[in-house]
PDB file of C-alpha atoms in Angstrom:
ATOM      1  CA  MET A   1     -30.314  97.691  48.854  1.00  0.00           C
ATOM      2  CA  SER A   2     -33.518  96.481  50.485  1.00  0.00           C
ATOM      3  CA  SER A   3     -33.904  92.855  51.476  1.00  0.00           C
ATOM      4  CA  PRO A   4     -36.641  90.787  49.764  1.00  0.00           C
ATOM      5  CA  SER A   5     -39.943  90.453  51.632  1.00  0.00           C
ATOM      6  CA  ALA A   6     -41.015  87.219  53.262  1.00  0.00           C
ATOM      7  CA  SER A   7     -43.810  86.721  50.690  1.00  0.00           C
ATOM      8  CA  THR A   8     -41.329  86.460  47.812  1.00  0.00           C
ATOM      9  CA  THR A   9     -39.180  83.794  49.488  1.00  0.00           C
ATOM     10  CA  PRO A  10     -39.431  80.564  47.463  1.00  0.00           C
ATOM     11  CA  ALA A  11     -40.959  77.587  49.246  1.00  0.00           C
ATOM     12  CA  THR A  12     -38.831  74.583  50.095  1.00  0.00           C
ATOM     13  CA  PRO A  13     -39.322  71.398  47.996  1.00  0.00           C
ATOM     14  CA  ALA A  14     -40.864  69.585  50.996  1.00  0.00           C
ATOM     15  CA  ALA A  15     -43.472  72.283  51.578  1.00  0.00           C
ATOM     16  CA  LYS A  16     -45.886  71.092  48.867  1.00  0.00           C
ATOM     17  CA  PRO A  17     -45.900  67.377  49.864  1.00  0.00           C
ATOM     18  CA  GLN A  18     -46.394  68.295  53.510  1.00  0.00           C
ATOM     19  CA  ALA A  19     -49.249  70.634  52.594  1.00  0.00           C
ATOM     20  CA  ALA A  20     -50.874  67.925  50.467  1.00  0.00           C
ATOM     21  CA  PHE A  21     -50.552  65.454  53.335  1.00  0.00           C
ATOM     22  CA  ARG A  22     -52.123  67.832  55.831  1.00  0.00           C
ATOM     23  CA  GLU A  23     -54.940  68.681  53.421  1.00  0.00           C
ATOM     24  CA  THR A  24     -55.715  65.017  52.684  1.00  0.00           C
ATOM     25  CA  VAL A  25     -55.698  64.045  56.359  1.00  0.00           C
ATOM     26  CA  GLY A  26     -57.935  67.000  57.208  1.00  0.00           C
ATOM     27  CA  ARG A  27     -60.428  66.081  54.479  1.00  0.00           C
ATOM     28  CA  PHE A  28     -60.461  62.466  55.632  1.00  0.00           C
ATOM     29  CA  ARG A  29     -61.043  63.528  59.233  1.00  0.00           C
ATOM     30  CA  CYS A  30     -64.017  65.707  58.252  1.00  0.00           C
ATOM     31  CA  ALA A  31     -65.478  62.931  56.066  1.00  0.00           C
ATOM     32  CA  VAL A  32     -65.263  60.394  58.901  1.00  0.00           C
ATOM     33  CA  LEU A  33     -66.923  62.744  61.379  1.00  0.00           C
ATOM     34  CA  ALA A  34     -69.718  63.605  58.911  1.00  0.00           C
ATOM     35  CA  CYS A  35     -70.427  60.030  57.752  1.00  0.00           C
ATOM     36  CA  PRO A  36     -73.890  59.003  59.072  1.00  0.00           C
ATOM     37  CA  ALA A  37     -73.282  55.290  58.439  1.00  0.00           C
ATOM     38  CA  LEU A  38     -70.548  55.012  61.100  1.00  0.00           C
ATOM     39  CA  LYS A  39     -71.121  54.609  64.825  1.00  0.00           C
ATOM     40  CA  PRO A  40     -69.240  56.840  67.310  1.00  0.00           C
ATOM     41  CA  ARG A  41     -67.036  53.863  68.207  1.00  0.00           C
ATOM     42  CA  ASP A  42     -66.154  53.320  64.532  1.00  0.00           C
ATOM     43  CA  LYS A  43     -65.360  57.008  64.042  1.00  0.00           C
ATOM     44  CA  LEU A  44     -63.069  57.040  67.092  1.00  0.00           C
ATOM     45  CA  VAL A  45     -61.092  54.037  65.841  1.00  0.00           C
ATOM     46  CA  ALA A  46     -60.846  55.521  62.332  1.00  0.00           C
ATOM     47  CA  LEU A  47     -59.561  58.850  63.691  1.00  0.00           C
ATOM     48  CA  VAL A  48     -56.905  57.139  65.826  1.00  0.00           C
ATOM     49  CA  MET A  49     -55.735  55.121  62.831  1.00  0.00           C
ATOM     50  CA  LEU A  50     -55.688  58.315  60.764  1.00  0.00           C
ATOM     51  CA  GLU A  51     -53.442  60.010  63.323  1.00  0.00           C
ATOM     52  CA  ARG A  52     -50.968  57.116  63.008  1.00  0.00           C
ATOM     53  CA  VAL A  53     -50.642  57.347  59.204  1.00  0.00           C
ATOM     54  CA  ASN A  54     -47.029  57.320  57.943  1.00  0.00           C
ATOM     55  CA  ARG A  55     -46.308  60.684  56.263  1.00  0.00           C
ATOM     56  CA  GLN A  56     -43.175  59.480  54.432  1.00  0.00           C
ATOM     57  CA  MET A  57     -45.132  56.661  52.774  1.00  0.00           C
ATOM     58  CA  PHE A  58     -47.796  59.148  51.661  1.00  0.00           C
ATOM     59  CA  GLU A  59     -45.196  61.451  50.113  1.00  0.00           C
ATOM     60  CA  ALA A  60     -43.529  58.501  48.360  1.00  0.00           C
ATOM     61  CA  LEU A  61     -46.571  56.444  47.259  1.00  0.00           C
ATOM     62  CA  GLY A  62     -49.556  58.742  47.770  1.00  0.00           C
ATOM     63  CA  LEU A  63     -51.222  56.219  50.130  1.00  0.00           C
ATOM     64  CA  LEU A  64     -52.453  56.579  53.719  1.00  0.00           C
ATOM     65  CA  LEU A  65     -50.848  53.555  55.404  1.00  0.00           C
ATOM     66  CA  THR A  66     -50.712  52.619  59.078  1.00  0.00           C
ATOM     67  CA  TRP A  67     -49.261  49.672  60.994  1.00  0.00           C
ATOM     68  CA  THR A  68     -51.045  50.376  64.285  1.00  0.00           C
ATOM     69  CA  GLY A  69     -52.297  47.066  65.720  1.00  0.00           C
ATOM     70  CA  VAL A  70     -55.517  46.259  67.549  1.00  0.00           C
ATOM     71  CA  GLU A  71     -53.898  46.428  70.996  1.00  0.00           C
ATOM     72  CA  ALA A  72     -52.352  49.848  70.340  1.00  0.00           C
ATOM     73  CA  VAL A  73     -55.630  51.267  68.995  1.00  0.00           C
ATOM     74  CA  ALA A  74     -57.527  49.847  71.974  1.00  0.00           C
ATOM     75  CA  ARG A  75     -55.055  51.479  74.369  1.00  0.00           C
ATOM     76  CA  LEU A  76     -55.310  54.867  72.652  1.00  0.00           C
ATOM     77  CA  CYS A  77     -59.130  54.739  72.412  1.00  0.00           C
ATOM     78  CA  ALA A  78     -59.633  53.352  75.937  1.00  0.00           C
ATOM     79  CA  LEU A  79     -61.670  50.501  74.400  1.00  0.00           C
ATOM     80  CA  SER A  80     -61.476  46.742  74.606  1.00  0.00           C
ATOM     81  CA  THR A  81     -59.783  44.803  71.841  1.00  0.00           C
ATOM     82  CA  ARG A  82     -63.141  43.216  71.006  1.00  0.00           C
ATOM     83  CA  ASP A  83     -64.701  46.659  70.425  1.00  0.00           C
ATOM     84  CA  VAL A  84     -61.748  47.700  68.262  1.00  0.00           C
ATOM     85  CA  GLU A  85     -62.074  44.527  66.182  1.00  0.00           C
ATOM     86  CA  ARG A  86     -65.795  45.177  65.687  1.00  0.00           C
ATOM     87  CA  ALA A  87     -65.100  48.792  64.729  1.00  0.00           C
ATOM     88  CA  ARG A  88     -62.448  47.741  62.223  1.00  0.00           C
ATOM     89  CA  SER A  89     -64.856  45.200  60.756  1.00  0.00           C
ATOM     90  CA  ALA A  90     -67.443  47.968  60.310  1.00  0.00           C
ATOM     91  CA  LEU A  91     -64.839  50.232  58.671  1.00  0.00           C
ATOM     92  CA  LEU A  92     -63.773  47.410  56.353  1.00  0.00           C
ATOM     93  CA  ALA A  93     -67.389  46.729  55.394  1.00  0.00           C
ATOM     94  CA  ALA A  94     -68.036  50.431  54.730  1.00  0.00           C
ATOM     95  CA  GLY A  95     -64.912  50.730  52.571  1.00  0.00           C
ATOM     96  CA  VAL A  96     -63.218  53.296  54.804  1.00  0.00           C
ATOM     97  CA  ILE A  97     -60.158  51.057  55.248  1.00  0.00           C
ATOM     98  CA  VAL A  98     -58.788  47.997  53.465  1.00  0.00           C
ATOM     99  CA  ARG A  99     -56.270  45.397  54.476  1.00  0.00           C
ATOM    100  CA  ASP A 100     -53.243  46.414  52.393  1.00  0.00           C
ATOM    101  CA  ARG A 101     -50.895  43.630  53.525  1.00  0.00           C
ATOM    102  CA  ALA A 102     -51.435  40.765  55.930  1.00  0.00           C
ATOM    103  CA  GLY A 103     -49.193  40.511  58.954  1.00  0.00           C
ATOM    104  CA  GLY A 104     -47.269  37.556  60.272  1.00  0.00           C
ATOM    105  CA  ARG A 105     -44.252  36.529  62.356  1.00  0.00           C
ATOM    106  CA  GLY A 106     -44.930  39.209  64.934  1.00  0.00           C
ATOM    107  CA  GLN A 107     -45.652  41.926  62.339  1.00  0.00           C
ATOM    108  CA  PRO A 108     -49.043  43.715  62.495  1.00  0.00           C
ATOM    109  CA  THR A 109     -51.319  43.944  59.502  1.00  0.00           C
ATOM    110  CA  ARG A 110     -50.785  47.011  57.332  1.00  0.00           C
ATOM    111  CA  MET A 111     -54.060  48.892  56.854  1.00  0.00           C
ATOM    112  CA  ARG A 112     -54.765  51.510  54.179  1.00  0.00           C
ATOM    113  CA  LEU A 113     -57.311  54.311  54.498  1.00  0.00           C
ATOM    114  CA  CYS A 114     -59.112  54.442  51.160  1.00  0.00           C
ATOM    115  CA  LEU A 115     -58.839  57.653  49.179  1.00  0.00           C
ATOM    116  CA  ASP A 116     -61.556  56.306  46.855  1.00  0.00           C
ATOM    117  CA  TRP A 117     -63.998  56.336  49.790  1.00  0.00           C
ATOM    118  CA  LEU A 118     -62.927  59.917  50.544  1.00  0.00           C
ATOM    119  CA  GLU A 119     -63.651  60.991  46.959  1.00  0.00           C
ATOM    120  CA  ARG A 120     -67.067  59.332  47.066  1.00  0.00           C
ATOM    121  CA  GLU A 121     -67.924  61.071  50.329  1.00  0.00           C
ATOM    122  CA  ASP A 122     -66.782  64.425  48.952  1.00  0.00           C
ATOM    123  CA  GLY A 123     -68.823  63.865  45.795  1.00  0.00           C
ATOM    124  CA  THR A 124     -71.918  62.977  47.795  1.00  0.00           C
ATOM    125  CA  ALA A 125     -71.521  66.117  49.903  1.00  0.00           C
ATOM    126  CA  GLY A 126     -71.003  68.244  46.787  1.00  0.00           C
ATOM    127  CA  ASP A 127     -74.156  66.904  45.127  1.00  0.00           C
ATOM    128  CA  ALA A 128     -76.390  67.951  48.038  1.00  0.00           C
ATOM    129  CA  PRO A 129     -79.122  70.408  46.959  1.00  0.00           C
ATOM    130  CA  ASP A 130     -78.867  74.045  47.931  1.00  0.00           C
ATOM    131  CA  PRO A 131     -81.435  74.835  50.661  1.00  0.00           C
ATOM    132  CA  SER A 132     -82.085  78.215  49.017  1.00  0.00           C
ATOM    133  CA  ASP A 133     -83.359  76.513  45.856  1.00  0.00           C
ATOM    134  CA  ASP A 134     -87.023  75.462  45.631  1.00  0.00           C
ATOM    135  CA  PRO A 135     -86.940  71.646  45.251  1.00  0.00           C
ATOM    136  CA  SER A 136     -90.669  71.341  44.436  1.00  0.00           C
ATOM    137  CA  PRO A 137     -91.699  71.668  40.744  1.00  0.00           C
ATOM    138  CA  ASP A 138     -94.135  74.294  39.537  1.00  0.00           C
ATOM    139  CA  SER A 139     -97.695  73.000  39.989  1.00  0.00           C
ATOM    140  CA  GLY A 140     -99.106  75.251  37.268  1.00  0.00           C
ATOM    141  CA  VAL A 141    -101.675  76.799  39.657  1.00  0.00           C
ATOM    142  CA  ALA A 142    -101.921  80.565  39.463  1.00  0.00           C
ATOM    143  CA  ASP A 143    -101.182  82.653  42.537  1.00  0.00           C
ATOM    144  CA  THR A 144    -104.474  84.566  42.295  1.00  0.00           C
ATOM    145  CA  GLY A 145    -106.389  84.413  45.529  1.00  0.00           C
ATOM    146  CA  VAL A 146    -103.500  83.031  47.588  1.00  0.00           C
ATOM    147  CA  GLY A 147    -103.938  84.139  51.193  1.00  0.00           C
ATOM    148  CA  GLN A 148    -107.650  84.854  50.808  1.00  0.00           C
ATOM    149  CA  SER A 149    -110.582  82.862  52.083  1.00  0.00           C
ATOM    150  CA  ALA A 150    -112.223  80.579  49.524  1.00  0.00           C
ATOM    151  CA  GLN A 151    -115.650  80.800  51.187  1.00  0.00           C
ATOM    152  CA  ARG A 152    -116.052  84.574  51.701  1.00  0.00           C
ATOM    153  CA  PRO A 153    -114.565  87.741  50.261  1.00  0.00           C
ATOM    154  CA  PRO A 154    -111.750  89.478  52.179  1.00  0.00           C
ATOM    155  CA  THR A 155    -113.060  91.652  55.022  1.00  0.00           C
ATOM    156  CA  ALA A 156    -111.904  95.069  56.026  1.00  0.00           C
ATOM    157  CA  PRO A 157    -109.462  95.287  58.943  1.00  0.00           C
ATOM    158  CA  GLY A 158    -111.902  97.359  61.020  1.00  0.00           C
ATOM    159  CA  SER A 159    -114.907  95.053  60.684  1.00  0.00           C
ATOM    160  CA  PRO A 160    -115.814  92.634  63.537  1.00  0.00           C
ATOM    161  CA  ALA A 161    -115.337  89.615  61.295  1.00  0.00           C
ATOM    162  CA  GLY A 162    -111.799  90.676  60.389  1.00  0.00           C
ATOM    163  CA  THR A 163    -110.378  91.321  63.843  1.00  0.00           C
ATOM    164  CA  GLY A 164    -109.532  89.294  66.912  1.00  0.00           C
ATOM    165  CA  LEU A 165    -110.413  85.613  67.062  1.00  0.00           C
ATOM    166  CA  HIS A 166    -112.960  85.844  64.225  1.00  0.00           C
ATOM    167  CA  ARG A 167    -110.370  86.610  61.525  1.00  0.00           C
ATOM    168  CA  PRO A 168    -110.755  84.084  58.677  1.00  0.00           C
ATOM    169  CA  THR A 169    -107.949  81.597  58.161  1.00  0.00           C
ATOM    170  CA  PRO A 170    -106.018  82.171  54.911  1.00  0.00           C
ATOM    171  CA  VAL A 171    -106.437  79.306  52.480  1.00  0.00           C
ATOM    172  CA  SER A 172    -103.802  78.661  49.831  1.00  0.00           C
ATOM    173  CA  ALA A 173    -104.846  77.745  46.315  1.00  0.00           C
ATOM    174  CA  LYS A 174    -101.730  75.619  45.839  1.00  0.00           C
ATOM    175  CA  PRO A 175    -101.898  71.918  46.732  1.00  0.00           C
ATOM    176  CA  CYS A 176    -100.341  70.930  50.043  1.00  0.00           C
ATOM    177  CA  ASP A 177     -97.296  68.709  49.652  1.00  0.00           C
ATOM    178  CA  LYS A 178     -97.069  66.660  52.806  1.00  0.00           C
ATOM    179  CA  THR A 179     -93.690  65.217  53.572  1.00  0.00           C
ATOM    180  CA  ARG A 180     -94.014  61.514  54.039  1.00  0.00           C
ATOM    181  CA  GLU A 181     -91.598  59.478  56.086  1.00  0.00           C
ATOM    182  CA  PRO A 182     -89.541  57.234  53.779  1.00  0.00           C
ATOM    183  CA  PRO A 183     -90.007  53.499  54.273  1.00  0.00           C
ATOM    184  CA  ARG A 184     -87.442  51.865  56.458  1.00  0.00           C
ATOM    185  CA  ALA A 185     -85.100  49.701  54.507  1.00  0.00           C
ATOM    186  CA  SER A 186     -83.960  46.319  55.664  1.00  0.00           C
ATOM    187  CA  PRO A 187     -80.534  46.350  57.349  1.00  0.00           C
ATOM    188  CA  HIS A 188     -79.327  43.941  54.651  1.00  0.00           C
ATOM    189  CA  ALA A 189     -80.972  45.717  51.675  1.00  0.00           C
ATOM    190  CA  SER A 190     -77.996  47.960  50.891  1.00  0.00           C
ATOM    191  CA  ALA A 191     -76.062  47.334  47.718  1.00  0.00           C
ATOM    192  CA  GLY A 192     -73.385  44.673  47.991  1.00  0.00           C
ATOM    193  CA  THR A 193     -74.584  43.338  51.391  1.00  0.00           C
ATOM    194  CA  SER A 194     -76.090  39.852  51.649  1.00  0.00           C
ATOM    195  CA  PRO A 195     -78.168  38.590  54.591  1.00  0.00           C
ATOM    196  CA  PRO A 196     -76.250  36.660  57.254  1.00  0.00           C
ATOM    197  CA  PRO A 197     -76.230  32.892  56.696  1.00  0.00           C
ATOM    198  CA  SER A 198     -78.064  30.536  58.998  1.00  0.00           C
ATOM    199  CA  ALA A 199     -76.474  27.904  61.222  1.00  0.00           C
ATOM    200  CA  ALA A 200     -77.425  25.139  58.777  1.00  0.00           C
ATOM    201  CA  ALA A 201     -75.916  27.076  55.869  1.00  0.00           C
ATOM    202  CA  ILE A 202     -72.641  27.590  57.762  1.00  0.00           C
ATOM    203  CA  GLU A 203     -72.396  23.897  58.599  1.00  0.00           C
ATOM    204  CA  ARG A 204     -73.258  22.943  55.006  1.00  0.00           C
ATOM    205  CA  ASP A 205     -71.156  25.290  52.862  1.00  0.00           C
ATOM    206  CA  GLY A 206     -69.124  27.357  55.345  1.00  0.00           C
ATOM    207  CA  HIS A 207     -65.866  25.730  54.296  1.00  0.00           C
ATOM    208  CA  ALA A 208     -66.617  26.398  50.633  1.00  0.00           C
ATOM    209  CA  ARG A 209     -67.204  30.091  51.331  1.00  0.00           C
ATOM    210  CA  ILE A 210     -63.940  30.337  53.271  1.00  0.00           C
ATOM    211  CA  ALA A 211     -62.037  28.619  50.464  1.00  0.00           C
ATOM    212  CA  ARG A 212     -63.439  31.066  47.910  1.00  0.00           C
ATOM    213  CA  ARG A 213     -62.486  34.008  50.146  1.00  0.00           C
ATOM    214  CA  ILE A 214     -58.898  33.133  51.149  1.00  0.00           C
ATOM    215  CA  GLY A 215     -57.956  30.551  48.521  1.00  0.00           C
ATOM    216  CA  ALA A 216     -58.056  26.773  48.378  1.00  0.00           C
ATOM    217  CA  VAL A 217     -54.446  26.335  49.509  1.00  0.00           C
ATOM    218  CA  GLN A 218     -54.796  28.496  52.623  1.00  0.00           C
ATOM    219  CA  HIS A 219     -58.112  26.829  53.461  1.00  0.00           C
ATOM    220  CA  ALA A 220     -56.641  23.355  53.145  1.00  0.00           C
ATOM    221  CA  THR A 221     -53.688  24.374  55.328  1.00  0.00           C
ATOM    222  CA  TRP A 222     -55.574  25.989  58.230  1.00  0.00           C
ATOM    223  CA  PHE A 223     -59.306  25.132  58.040  1.00  0.00           C
ATOM    224  CA  ARG A 224     -59.510  21.568  56.733  1.00  0.00           C
ATOM    225  CA  GLY A 225     -59.735  19.938  60.180  1.00  0.00           C
ATOM    226  CA  CYS A 226     -61.916  22.655  61.777  1.00  0.00           C
ATOM    227  CA  ARG A 227     -65.598  22.480  62.672  1.00  0.00           C
ATOM    228  CA  LEU A 228     -67.863  25.505  62.127  1.00  0.00           C
ATOM    229  CA  GLY A 229     -70.967  26.387  64.114  1.00  0.00           C
ATOM    230  CA  LEU A 230     -73.288  29.304  64.840  1.00  0.00           C
ATOM    231  CA  SER A 231     -74.865  30.148  68.198  1.00  0.00           C
ATOM    232  CA  GLY A 232     -78.130  31.967  68.762  1.00  0.00           C
ATOM    233  CA  ASP A 233     -76.479  35.309  69.564  1.00  0.00           C
ATOM    234  CA  ARG A 234     -74.772  35.481  66.145  1.00  0.00           C
ATOM    235  CA  ARG A 235     -71.411  34.118  67.302  1.00  0.00           C
ATOM    236  CA  LEU A 236     -69.400  31.950  64.926  1.00  0.00           C
ATOM    237  CA  THR A 237     -67.610  29.043  66.612  1.00  0.00           C
ATOM    238  CA  VAL A 238     -64.478  27.606  64.995  1.00  0.00           C
ATOM    239  CA  THR A 239     -63.191  24.418  66.653  1.00  0.00           C
ATOM    240  CA  ALA A 240     -59.564  23.832  65.653  1.00  0.00           C
ATOM    241  CA  PRO A 241     -57.785  20.466  66.010  1.00  0.00           C
ATOM    242  CA  ASN A 242     -54.843  21.977  67.939  1.00  0.00           C
ATOM    243  CA  ARG A 243     -53.629  25.213  69.533  1.00  0.00           C
ATOM    244  CA  CYS A 244     -51.237  26.071  66.669  1.00  0.00           C
ATOM    245  CA  VAL A 245     -54.064  26.142  64.134  1.00  0.00           C
ATOM    246  CA  ALA A 246     -56.298  28.087  66.533  1.00  0.00           C
ATOM    247  CA  ASP A 247     -53.639  30.764  67.114  1.00  0.00           C
ATOM    248  CA  ARG A 248     -53.024  31.118  63.363  1.00  0.00           C
ATOM    249  CA  ILE A 249     -56.735  31.517  62.578  1.00  0.00           C
ATOM    250  CA  ARG A 250     -57.161  34.044  65.409  1.00  0.00           C
ATOM    251  CA  ALA A 251     -54.216  36.152  64.228  1.00  0.00           C
ATOM    252  CA  ALA A 252     -54.735  36.099  60.456  1.00  0.00           C
ATOM    253  CA  TYR A 253     -58.359  35.254  59.628  1.00  0.00           C
ATOM    254  CA  GLU A 254     -60.635  36.416  62.463  1.00  0.00           C
ATOM    255  CA  LEU A 255     -61.567  39.696  60.766  1.00  0.00           C
ATOM    256  CA  GLU A 256     -62.122  37.899  57.459  1.00  0.00           C
ATOM    257  CA  LEU A 257     -64.571  35.526  59.182  1.00  0.00           C
ATOM    258  CA  LEU A 258     -66.432  38.455  60.742  1.00  0.00           C
ATOM    259  CA  ARG A 259     -66.938  40.080  57.350  1.00  0.00           C
ATOM    260  CA  LEU A 260     -67.659  36.845  55.485  1.00  0.00           C
ATOM    261  CA  PHE A 261     -70.415  35.494  57.756  1.00  0.00           C
ATOM    262  CA  HIS A 262     -71.788  38.836  59.112  1.00  0.00           C
ATOM    263  CA  VAL A 263     -71.586  37.718  62.749  1.00  0.00           C
ATOM    264  CA  GLU A 264     -71.096  39.683  65.952  1.00  0.00           C
ATOM    265  CA  ALA A 265     -68.031  37.759  67.146  1.00  0.00           C
ATOM    266  CA  VAL A 266     -65.826  34.767  66.368  1.00  0.00           C
ATOM    267  CA  ASP A 267     -64.963  32.227  69.093  1.00  0.00           C
ATOM    268  CA  ILE A 268     -61.938  30.065  68.265  1.00  0.00           C
ATOM    269  CA  THR A 269     -61.516  27.012  70.483  1.00  0.00           C
ATOM    270  CA  VAL A 270     -59.378  23.877  70.506  1.00  0.00           C
ATOM    271  CA  ALA A 271     -60.977  20.457  70.269  1.00  0.00           C
ATOM    272  CA  VAL A 272     -60.483  18.190  73.284  1.00  0.00           C
ATOM    273  CA  PRO A 273     -59.244  14.755  72.147  1.00  0.00           C
ATOM    274  CA  PRO A 274     -61.423  11.841  73.328  1.00  0.00           C
ATOM    275  CA  VAL A 275     -60.051   9.571  76.018  1.00  0.00           C
ATOM    276  CA  ALA A 276     -60.249   5.829  75.430  1.00  0.00           C
ATOM    277  CA  ALA A 277     -62.429   4.076  77.964  1.00  0.00           C
ATOM    278  CA  ASP A 278     -60.030   1.130  78.444  1.00  0.00           C
ATOM    279  CA  SER A 279     -56.989   3.376  79.027  1.00  0.00           C
ATOM    280  CA  ALA A 280     -58.427   5.676  81.698  1.00  0.00           C
ATOM    281  CA  PHE A 281     -58.129   4.459  85.288  1.00  0.00           C
ATOM    282  CA  PRO A 282     -57.577   0.747  84.593  1.00  0.00           C
ATOM    283  CA  LEU A 283     -58.988  -1.568  87.195  1.00  0.00           C
ATOM    284  CA  ILE A 284     -56.607  -3.702  89.243  1.00  0.00           C
ATOM    285  CA  GLU A 285     -57.921  -7.132  89.884  1.00  0.00           C
ATOM    286  CA  GLY A 286     -57.548  -8.358  93.446  1.00  0.00           C
ATOM    287  CA  ARG A 287     -56.123 -11.627  94.452  1.00  0.00           C
ATOM    288  CA  ALA A 288     -58.471 -14.500  94.826  1.00  0.00           C
TER     289      ALA A 288
END
């Protein structure tokens, strides 16, 4: 009795989930590489995070989750932590990743690579026109006389006027559609993106914007005693009353501040308490 062929052997139950995981990761990798809105630095960080996605969580929940922190990504990409933070801010703004669960107590933030963004990218690529199709509409002009001179009748190939440098230039009867360069859009004209606030606006209503973003309770706990400022090179300065508050803001809210105020970097410092004039270096009166 002949043994069954390898093609008729039933697949194991884990074969389909593993195949779906590999297919999804491969599609996401291609979409990241083909996205024109991402810089090379952003693509590198996204690909490293994609390689660290937990396969068991995808098979159980259908989500692409990763716990890889900023330091680990910077080490794998050979980048600085500041560059990784800027790349993650760009990926968050583009919708490639979202913050699935905030970290704390030594635990890194859990990030999720958005499958909705992947579907939008695939849909955009699928809606691209076929280069073989003629995108220009019919102008209604007949093709009679196309390729012939409009000033003189066509000449015979052997005549002096029809050979060499004196051959008449063919003139088309159809109108010429010149491709015009599209106007350059403002960097803040895209949908859902507001212009960065000014220094006066940050000092005036910066705390209100933070409270709306993270909640009134969290704002009152960590930002109530902080001062906000903006330097000329688009750097947000947060002056905390003590080191504990500064460390908490740096660990949990630095990326949120980058996205909220559209700045290049966030500098978190600790306020220096003033020294009373009468308590510093008291004078000792001499004897009379």
